[in-house]
Amino acid sequence: SSMAAARLRANKRQYISLVVGIFLAIFLVSTFFLAAQGFMLAQVEQTNIKVGRLDAFLLDEPDVSYDSLRKSDLFTEVGRVYVTASVEGAGGYLGYYDNTALEHMYRTVIDGRMPECIGEIAIEQSTLLAMSVDHDWNVGDTITLSLIPIDGQTEERSFTLVGILRDQAAKHD
């Protein structure tokens, strides 16, 4: 046993270096995995910000009610998006959503604000560019749109542009 103790004392530096090396290896591997997890979570959050957090779309499904969705264990929250009309010539739609859907859609206003009353409108930047072939629209302008309501006749409606929204399509930055 005295020879073993003497050997430990003689190789003390090497054993300390071994312990420090093992500690550093564990630390670096843990740091790498935490950084990778943080990067992946940040990417998921960026995707949520760009396109919203959404599990499913149900378009006028008569067999599924709002209450049955809320009572099921499939969804933690259920929001409603209401499409009221398509915009003729712009490739966009006009509609609104409830507060729950608003929280999950991550709508970001680039300029102005979100609509607060009837007659106000906020439009995504790409839709506004598609509509502005002969006019440069700014916040505060009055926009007249040709709307095609769901199951209805084409009609002209005027709105005050109160906000320009960041595009929510996944292909946009």
Coordinates of C-alpha atoms in Angstrom, one line a residue:
S1 CA 0.0 0.0 0.0
S2 CA 2.9 2.4 0.6
M3 CA 4.1 1.7 -3.0
A4 CA 0.6 2.6 -4.3
A5 CA 0.6 5.8 -2.3
A6 CA 4.0 6.7 -3.5
R7 CA 3.0 6.1 -7.1
L8 CA -0.1 8.3 -6.6
R9 CA 2.1 11.1 -5.2
A10 CA 4.5 10.7 -8.0
N11 CA 1.8 10.8 -10.7
K12 CA -0.4 13.4 -8.9
R13 CA -0.1 15.9 -11.8
Q14 CA -1.2 13.3 -14.4
Y15 CA -4.2 12.3 -12.3
I16 CA -5.3 15.9 -11.8
S17 CA -4.9 16.5 -15.6
L18 CA -7.0 13.4 -16.2
V19 CA -9.8 14.6 -13.9
V20 CA -9.7 18.1 -15.4
G21 CA -9.8 16.6 -18.9
I22 CA -12.8 14.4 -18.1
F23 CA -14.6 17.4 -16.5
L24 CA -13.9 19.6 -19.6
A25 CA -15.1 16.9 -22.0
I26 CA -18.4 16.5 -20.1
F27 CA -18.7 20.3 -19.9
L28 CA -18.1 20.8 -23.6
V29 CA -20.5 18.0 -24.7
S30 CA -23.2 19.4 -22.4
T31 CA -22.7 22.9 -23.7
F32 CA -22.9 21.6 -27.3
F33 CA -26.2 19.8 -26.7
L34 CA -27.7 22.8 -24.9
A35 CA -26.6 25.1 -27.7
A36 CA -28.1 22.7 -30.3
Q37 CA -31.4 22.5 -28.4
G38 CA -31.5 26.3 -28.0
F39 CA -30.9 26.7 -31.7
M40 CA -33.7 24.3 -32.6
L41 CA -36.1 25.9 -30.2
A42 CA -35.2 29.4 -31.7
Q43 CA -35.9 28.0 -35.2
V44 CA -39.3 26.7 -34.0
E45 CA -40.2 30.1 -32.5
Q46 CA -39.1 31.9 -35.6
T47 CA -41.4 29.6 -37.7
N48 CA -44.2 30.3 -35.3
I49 CA -43.6 34.1 -35.6
K50 CA -43.6 33.8 -39.4
V51 CA -46.5 31.6 -40.1
G52 CA -48.3 31.3 -36.7
R53 CA -48.9 28.3 -34.5
L54 CA -51.5 26.1 -36.0
D55 CA -52.5 22.5 -35.7
A56 CA -55.5 22.3 -38.1
F57 CA -57.8 24.2 -40.3
L58 CA -61.5 23.2 -40.4
L59 CA -63.3 24.9 -43.2
D60 CA -67.1 24.9 -42.6
E61 CA -67.1 21.4 -41.3
P62 CA -70.8 20.7 -40.3
D63 CA -70.0 17.5 -38.3
V64 CA -67.4 19.2 -36.0
S65 CA -68.6 21.9 -33.6
Y66 CA -66.5 24.6 -31.8
D67 CA -67.5 23.1 -28.5
S68 CA -66.5 19.6 -29.4
L69 CA -63.1 20.8 -30.5
R70 CA -62.7 22.6 -27.2
K71 CA -63.7 19.6 -25.2
S72 CA -61.5 17.2 -27.1
D73 CA -57.9 16.5 -25.9
L74 CA -56.5 17.2 -29.4
F75 CA -56.2 21.0 -29.0
T76 CA -55.1 23.1 -26.1
E77 CA -56.7 26.2 -27.6
V78 CA -59.1 26.8 -30.4
G79 CA -59.4 30.1 -32.3
R80 CA -61.6 31.2 -35.1
V81 CA -60.7 32.8 -38.4
Y82 CA -63.5 34.3 -40.4
V83 CA -63.1 34.9 -44.1
T84 CA -65.8 37.3 -45.4
A85 CA -64.7 38.0 -49.0
S86 CA -61.9 37.7 -51.5
V87 CA -60.3 40.8 -53.0
E88 CA -60.8 40.9 -56.7
G89 CA -57.5 41.2 -58.6
A90 CA -55.2 41.1 -55.5
G91 CA -55.2 37.4 -54.7
G92 CA -56.0 38.1 -51.1
Y93 CA -58.9 37.6 -48.7
L94 CA -60.7 39.9 -46.3
G95 CA -61.6 38.6 -42.9
Y96 CA -61.0 38.8 -39.2
Y97 CA -60.2 36.5 -36.3
D98 CA -61.0 36.2 -32.6
N99 CA -58.5 36.9 -29.8
T100 CA -57.3 33.3 -29.5
A101 CA -56.5 33.1 -33.2
L102 CA -54.9 36.5 -33.0
E103 CA -52.5 35.3 -30.3
H104 CA -51.5 32.3 -32.4
M105 CA -51.2 34.1 -35.7
Y106 CA -48.3 36.4 -34.6
R107 CA -49.5 39.3 -36.7
T108 CA -46.7 42.0 -36.8
V109 CA -47.5 45.5 -37.8
I110 CA -44.7 47.1 -39.9
D111 CA -46.4 50.5 -40.1
G112 CA -49.5 51.9 -38.3
R113 CA -51.7 49.8 -36.1
M114 CA -54.2 47.0 -36.1
P115 CA -57.8 47.9 -37.0
E116 CA -60.0 48.9 -34.0
C117 CA -63.3 49.8 -35.6
I118 CA -65.5 49.2 -38.6
G119 CA -64.2 50.8 -41.8
E120 CA -60.5 50.3 -40.9
I121 CA -58.2 47.7 -42.5
A122 CA -54.7 46.4 -42.1
I123 CA -53.2 44.7 -45.1
E124 CA -50.1 42.4 -45.5
Q125 CA -47.3 44.1 -47.3
S126 CA -47.2 41.7 -50.3
T127 CA -51.0 42.1 -50.9
L128 CA -50.6 45.9 -50.7
L129 CA -47.8 45.7 -53.3
A130 CA -50.0 43.5 -55.6
M131 CA -52.8 46.1 -55.3
S132 CA -50.6 49.1 -55.8
V133 CA -49.8 48.8 -59.5
D134 CA -50.9 52.4 -60.2
H135 CA -50.9 53.8 -56.6
D136 CA -48.5 54.0 -53.7
W137 CA -50.6 53.3 -50.6
N138 CA -49.7 54.7 -47.2
V139 CA -51.2 54.5 -43.7
G140 CA -54.2 56.9 -43.6
D141 CA -55.2 56.5 -47.2
T142 CA -58.7 55.4 -48.2
I143 CA -58.7 52.2 -50.2
T144 CA -61.6 51.1 -52.3
L145 CA -61.7 47.3 -52.9
S146 CA -63.8 45.2 -55.2
L147 CA -64.9 42.4 -52.9
I148 CA -66.5 39.1 -53.8
P149 CA -68.3 38.0 -50.6
I150 CA -68.7 34.3 -50.0
D151 CA -71.9 33.3 -52.0
G152 CA -72.5 36.9 -53.0
Q153 CA -72.3 39.6 -55.6
T154 CA -69.2 41.7 -56.3
E155 CA -69.4 45.0 -54.4
E156 CA -67.1 48.1 -53.9
R157 CA -66.2 48.9 -50.3
S158 CA -63.9 51.7 -49.0
F159 CA -61.6 51.3 -46.0
T160 CA -59.1 53.5 -44.2
L161 CA -55.7 51.8 -44.3
V162 CA -54.5 51.9 -40.6
G163 CA -51.8 49.3 -40.7
I164 CA -49.4 47.5 -42.9
L165 CA -48.7 43.9 -41.7
R166 CA -45.5 41.8 -42.2
D167 CA -46.1 39.0 -44.6
Q168 CA -47.0 35.8 -42.9
A169 CA -46.1 33.3 -45.7
A170 CA -43.3 31.0 -44.8
K171 CA -41.3 31.9 -47.9
H172 CA -40.9 35.6 -46.7
D173 CA -38.2 36.7 -44.3

